[in-house]
Short mmCIF file of C-alpha atoms in Angstrom, two decimals:
data_model
loop_
_atom_site.label_atom_id
_atom_site.label_comp_id
_atom_site.label_asym_id
_atom_site.label_seq_id
_atom_site.Cartn_x
_atom_site.Cartn_y
_atom_site.Cartn_z
CA MET A 1 88.19 147.48 162.37
CA THR A 2 85.50 146.22 160.06
CA TYR A 3 81.79 145.45 159.92
CA CYS A 4 80.15 142.44 158.29
CA CYS A 5 76.62 141.13 158.54
CA ALA A 6 74.69 138.22 157.09
CA ILE A 7 70.93 137.73 157.08
CA LYS A 8 68.99 134.50 156.55
CA THR A 9 65.30 134.70 155.66
CA ASN A 10 62.91 132.20 154.16
CA ALA A 11 63.48 133.80 150.75
CA GLY A 12 67.26 133.75 150.76
CA MET A 13 70.39 135.22 152.26
CA VAL A 14 72.17 138.58 152.24
CA PHE A 15 75.89 139.04 152.89
CA LEU A 16 77.49 142.47 153.30
CA SER A 17 81.00 143.55 154.30
CA ASP A 18 83.08 146.70 154.30
CA SER A 19 86.75 146.68 153.31
CA ARG A 20 88.52 149.11 155.62
CA THR A 21 91.51 148.05 157.67
CA ASN A 22 93.42 150.57 159.73
CA ALA A 23 96.28 150.69 162.20
CA GLY A 24 95.78 154.35 163.12
CA VAL A 25 94.31 157.45 161.55
CA ASP A 26 97.21 157.79 159.13
CA SER A 27 97.39 154.13 158.07
CA ILE A 28 94.20 153.09 156.30
CA SER A 29 94.11 150.27 153.77
CA THR A 30 91.50 148.38 151.80
CA PHE A 31 91.22 144.60 152.14
CA ARG A 32 88.13 142.68 151.13
CA LYS A 33 86.50 140.63 153.91
CA MET A 34 84.25 138.43 151.78
CA LEU A 35 84.88 135.26 149.78
CA VAL A 36 82.33 133.41 147.64
CA TYR A 37 82.65 129.69 146.94
CA GLU A 38 80.30 128.58 144.18
CA ARG A 39 79.80 125.42 142.17
CA PRO A 40 76.57 126.14 140.25
CA GLY A 41 73.88 123.55 140.89
CA ASP A 42 75.85 121.92 143.71
CA ARG A 43 76.83 124.45 146.40
CA PHE A 44 76.99 128.15 147.18
CA MET A 45 78.90 129.38 150.23
CA VAL A 46 80.06 132.78 151.49
CA MET A 47 82.61 133.57 154.18
CA LEU A 48 82.98 136.94 155.94
CA SER A 49 85.89 137.72 158.24
CA ALA A 50 86.81 140.19 160.97
CA GLY A 51 89.68 140.44 163.43
CA ASN A 52 93.41 140.12 162.89
CA LEU A 53 93.95 140.43 159.15
CA SER A 54 96.91 138.06 158.98
CA ILE A 55 94.89 135.36 160.76
CA SER A 56 91.82 135.75 158.56
CA GLN A 57 93.92 135.70 155.39
CA SER A 58 95.65 132.52 156.55
CA VAL A 59 92.31 130.88 157.32
CA ARG A 60 91.00 131.84 153.89
CA GLU A 61 94.05 130.30 152.21
CA ILE A 62 93.99 127.09 154.25
CA LEU A 63 90.24 126.60 153.83
CA GLN A 64 90.74 125.82 150.14
CA THR A 65 92.52 122.57 151.02
CA GLU A 66 91.63 121.91 154.68
CA SER A 67 89.82 118.65 155.43
CA ILE A 68 88.36 116.65 158.28
CA ARG A 69 87.79 112.91 158.43
CA ASP A 70 84.37 111.37 157.88
CA PRO A 71 83.72 109.51 161.16
CA GLU A 72 82.02 106.65 159.31
CA THR A 73 84.27 106.10 156.29
CA GLY A 74 87.47 107.90 157.20
CA ASP A 75 87.38 109.76 153.88
CA PRO A 76 88.48 113.42 153.81
CA ILE A 77 85.72 116.05 153.88
CA THR A 78 86.43 119.47 152.34
CA ILE A 79 84.18 122.44 151.64
CA TRP A 80 83.97 121.14 148.06
CA ASN A 81 82.61 117.67 148.86
CA ALA A 82 80.85 118.28 152.20
CA ARG A 83 77.33 116.87 152.14
CA SER A 84 75.98 119.62 154.41
CA MET A 85 76.75 123.17 155.45
CA PHE A 86 77.30 121.83 158.97
CA ASP A 87 80.14 119.64 157.71
CA ALA A 88 81.55 122.58 155.75
CA ALA A 89 81.44 124.72 158.91
CA GLN A 90 83.35 121.99 160.73
CA VAL A 91 86.02 122.19 158.02
CA LEU A 92 86.22 125.96 158.54
CA GLY A 93 86.56 125.44 162.29
CA ALA A 94 89.41 123.00 161.62
CA ALA A 95 91.12 125.62 159.44
CA VAL A 96 90.88 128.16 162.28
CA ARG A 97 92.41 125.68 164.75
CA HIS A 98 95.11 124.84 162.19
CA VAL A 99 96.20 128.49 162.01
CA ASN A 100 95.97 128.83 165.81
CA HIS A 101 98.20 125.79 166.28
CA ARG A 102 100.71 127.20 163.79
CA ASP A 103 100.75 130.89 164.79
CA GLY A 104 98.93 131.25 168.13
CA ASP A 105 101.92 130.90 170.46
CA ALA A 106 104.07 133.31 168.43
CA LEU A 107 101.26 135.88 168.43
CA ARG A 108 100.79 135.60 172.17
CA GLN A 109 104.54 135.96 172.78
CA SER A 110 104.30 139.24 170.85
CA GLY A 111 101.42 140.43 173.05
CA LEU A 112 98.69 139.69 170.50
CA GLU A 113 95.64 137.52 171.04
CA PHE A 114 94.49 135.01 168.45
CA ASN A 115 91.56 137.13 167.29
CA VAL A 116 89.34 136.18 164.36
CA SER A 117 85.58 136.00 163.82
CA LEU A 118 83.92 134.48 160.78
CA ILE A 119 80.43 134.27 159.31
CA PHE A 120 79.90 131.29 157.05
CA GLY A 121 76.66 130.58 155.22
CA GLY A 122 75.08 129.22 152.10
CA GLN A 123 73.47 126.09 150.76
CA VAL A 124 74.53 122.62 149.64
CA ALA A 125 72.32 120.67 147.24
CA GLY A 126 69.91 118.42 149.14
CA GLU A 127 69.44 120.62 152.22
CA GLY A 128 68.19 124.06 153.14
CA MET A 129 70.19 127.23 153.66
CA ARG A 130 72.27 127.50 156.83
CA LEU A 131 74.22 130.30 158.49
CA PHE A 132 76.99 129.99 161.10
CA LEU A 133 79.05 132.27 163.32
CA VAL A 134 82.54 130.82 163.87
CA TYR A 135 84.66 131.86 166.84
CA SER A 136 88.43 132.03 167.39
CA ALA A 137 88.47 128.55 168.92
CA GLY A 138 86.93 127.06 165.78
CA ASN A 139 83.58 126.36 167.46
CA PHE A 140 80.40 127.84 166.04
CA ILE A 141 76.72 128.54 166.48
CA GLU A 142 73.93 128.46 163.89
CA ALA A 143 71.35 131.10 163.05
CA THR A 144 67.75 130.29 164.01
CA ALA A 145 64.31 131.74 163.35
CA GLU A 146 64.69 133.73 166.58
CA THR A 147 68.14 135.01 165.54
CA PRO A 148 68.07 135.25 161.73
CA TYR A 149 71.23 137.34 161.32
CA PHE A 150 74.84 137.52 162.50
CA GLN A 151 77.25 140.44 162.78
CA ILE A 152 81.00 140.58 163.31
CA GLY A 153 83.35 143.50 163.83
CA GLU A 154 81.94 146.91 164.74
CA SER A 155 78.38 145.69 165.16
CA LYS A 156 76.68 147.94 167.70
CA TYR A 157 75.73 150.86 165.44
CA GLY A 158 74.05 148.70 162.82
CA LYS A 159 72.22 146.34 165.17
CA PRO A 160 69.08 148.40 166.07
CA VAL A 161 67.69 148.52 162.53
CA LEU A 162 68.27 144.77 162.06
CA ASP A 163 66.46 144.03 165.33
CA ARG A 164 63.47 146.15 164.29
CA VAL A 165 63.13 144.94 160.70
CA ILE A 166 64.50 141.45 160.11
CA THR A 167 62.31 138.37 160.60
CA PRO A 168 62.28 135.05 158.72
CA GLU A 169 59.39 136.41 156.62
CA THR A 170 61.24 139.55 155.47
CA PRO A 171 61.37 139.70 151.63
CA LEU A 172 64.86 139.29 150.20
CA GLN A 173 65.06 142.77 148.70
CA GLU A 174 63.95 144.34 151.99
CA ALA A 175 66.61 142.32 153.79
CA ALA A 176 69.25 143.67 151.40
CA LYS A 177 68.01 147.22 151.97
CA CYS A 178 68.07 146.71 155.72
CA ALA A 179 71.66 145.40 155.59
CA LEU A 180 72.72 148.50 153.65
CA VAL A 181 71.00 150.81 156.16
CA SER A 182 72.77 148.91 158.95
CA MET A 183 76.11 149.45 157.18
CA ASP A 184 75.38 153.12 156.49
CA SER A 185 74.59 153.69 160.19
CA THR A 186 77.89 152.06 161.13
CA ILE A 187 79.91 154.09 158.63
CA LYS A 188 78.24 157.27 159.90
CA SER A 189 79.27 156.58 163.51
CA ASN A 190 82.63 154.84 163.15
CA LEU A 191 85.56 155.98 161.04
CA SER A 192 87.13 152.52 161.13
CA VAL A 193 84.38 151.18 158.82
CA GLY A 194 84.21 152.43 155.26
CA LEU A 195 83.64 151.95 151.54
CA PRO A 196 83.92 150.10 149.27
CA LEU A 197 81.39 147.45 150.28
CA ASP A 198 80.81 143.96 148.94
CA LEU A 199 77.20 142.81 148.72
CA VAL A 200 75.94 139.34 147.76
CA VAL A 201 72.25 138.43 147.62
CA TYR A 202 71.36 134.73 147.33
CA GLU A 203 67.93 133.34 146.47
CA ALA A 204 66.94 130.14 148.30
CA GLY A 205 67.46 127.01 146.22
CA ALA A 206 69.37 128.72 143.40
CA LEU A 207 72.79 127.22 144.30
CA GLN A 208 74.41 130.17 142.52
CA SER A 209 74.04 133.95 142.44
CA ASP A 210 74.58 136.76 139.98
CA ARG A 211 73.57 139.39 142.54
CA VAL A 212 77.13 140.37 143.44
CA VAL A 213 78.08 144.04 143.58
CA CYS A 214 80.90 146.26 144.83
CA ILE A 215 79.57 149.55 146.23
CA ASP A 216 81.83 152.60 146.25
CA ASN A 217 81.37 156.36 146.70
CA ASP A 218 79.91 156.69 143.21
CA ASN A 219 77.15 154.11 143.69
CA PRO A 220 73.83 155.96 143.06
CA TYR A 221 71.64 153.62 145.13
CA PHE A 222 73.84 153.79 148.21
CA ARG A 223 74.08 157.59 147.96
CA MET A 224 70.28 157.78 147.75
CA LEU A 225 69.87 155.41 150.70
CA HIS A 226 72.35 157.41 152.79
CA ASP A 227 70.62 160.71 152.10
CA SER A 228 67.07 159.35 152.48
CA TRP A 229 67.75 157.51 155.72
CA GLY A 230 69.21 160.60 157.34
CA GLN A 231 66.35 162.82 156.15
CA ARG A 232 63.61 160.38 157.18
CA LEU A 233 65.13 159.85 160.63
CA ARG A 234 65.10 163.60 161.14
CA GLN A 235 61.49 163.81 159.99
CA VAL A 236 60.40 161.06 162.38
CA PHE A 237 62.34 162.70 165.21
CA ASP A 238 60.72 166.07 164.55
CA SER A 239 57.25 164.47 164.50
CA ILE A 240 57.58 163.21 168.09
CA GLU A 241 56.23 165.62 170.71
CA ASP A 242 58.81 167.30 172.96
CA PRO A 243 58.57 166.48 176.70
CA GLN A 244 56.55 169.03 178.69
CA TRP A 245 57.92 170.03 182.10
CA ASN A 246 56.05 173.06 183.42
CA GLY A 247 52.37 172.37 182.99
CA GLY A 248 52.37 172.51 179.19
CA GLN A 249 49.34 171.13 177.40
CA THR A 250 49.88 167.45 176.63
CA ASP A 251 48.07 164.14 176.73
CA ILE A 252 51.32 162.24 177.23
CA PRO A 253 53.10 163.73 180.24
CA LEU A 254 56.66 162.73 181.08
CA ARG A 255 56.61 163.75 184.74
CA VAL A 256 54.29 161.19 186.38
CA ALA A 257 54.63 159.37 189.69
CA SER A 258 56.05 155.87 189.44
CA PRO A 259 54.25 153.28 191.62
CA ARG A 260 57.55 151.49 192.27
CA HIS A 261 60.38 154.02 192.07
CA PRO A 262 60.64 157.50 193.65
CA PRO A 263 62.46 160.30 191.80
CA LEU A 264 66.23 160.57 192.19
CA LYS A 265 67.18 162.11 195.54
CA LYS A 266 69.27 165.28 195.50
CA ILE A 267 72.22 165.79 197.84
CA SER A 268 72.16 169.36 199.25
CA THR A 269 74.51 169.16 202.27
CA ALA A 270 77.75 167.38 203.12
CA HIS A 271 76.00 165.38 205.88
CA GLU A 272 73.32 163.75 203.72
CA ARG A 273 73.57 160.15 202.62
CA LEU A 274 71.76 158.25 199.89
CA ILE A 275 71.17 155.27 202.16
#
């Protein structure tokens, strides 16, 4: 399993992925899930992958040369000459369908589904930043102001902090911190996600980035974040009043009558029915 997330704010974009791949508790390997495509001053694109490793690696390889036809001129469009991120996402979708056409039937005959999920985002000169979530069929959706981030892989543990923090107005450094907290929460709760991590932070309009880092067990910032997040969560938890059941002094009682729903009915004999 893996976990990847990408965040798009007004200030820029954050991409984060783990690198753990496992086929059981005694077979754990490290494969990077992120690729950066950069032509300074012209385009900056990042792809994150989750799902069947052989499929995602094939898509990554084919994407370098995959093309679609321009409907107006008939000329080939690749990720390197696409005039928009939308066109580049269409090329990625075509690469996914290419691999499905080549390998899908053989995988299904072996009892395996064609399973791959991709996040693809960045900026092409002349337009704003864009972020896409690409599915196994090669179709995709785009991030909006209401949904400014995407996750793939083992996403449930890291989602709550993103929902509470990330908005289009979130500063770029805060977005990066939030992504790392999201990853740390996932690593804490799921052994199939683990270090090292790849982190890329992109500033809007730059069309290149030098904020690229690999985070391992020795990274001082990530160790600090891990320790601080756990300690602060415990402090916040301890600061919340315990529920009072037996007439304890409180201004915020838990046991109050609901105007719409009675308390749960107990069954005390074999002849009683709920309805």
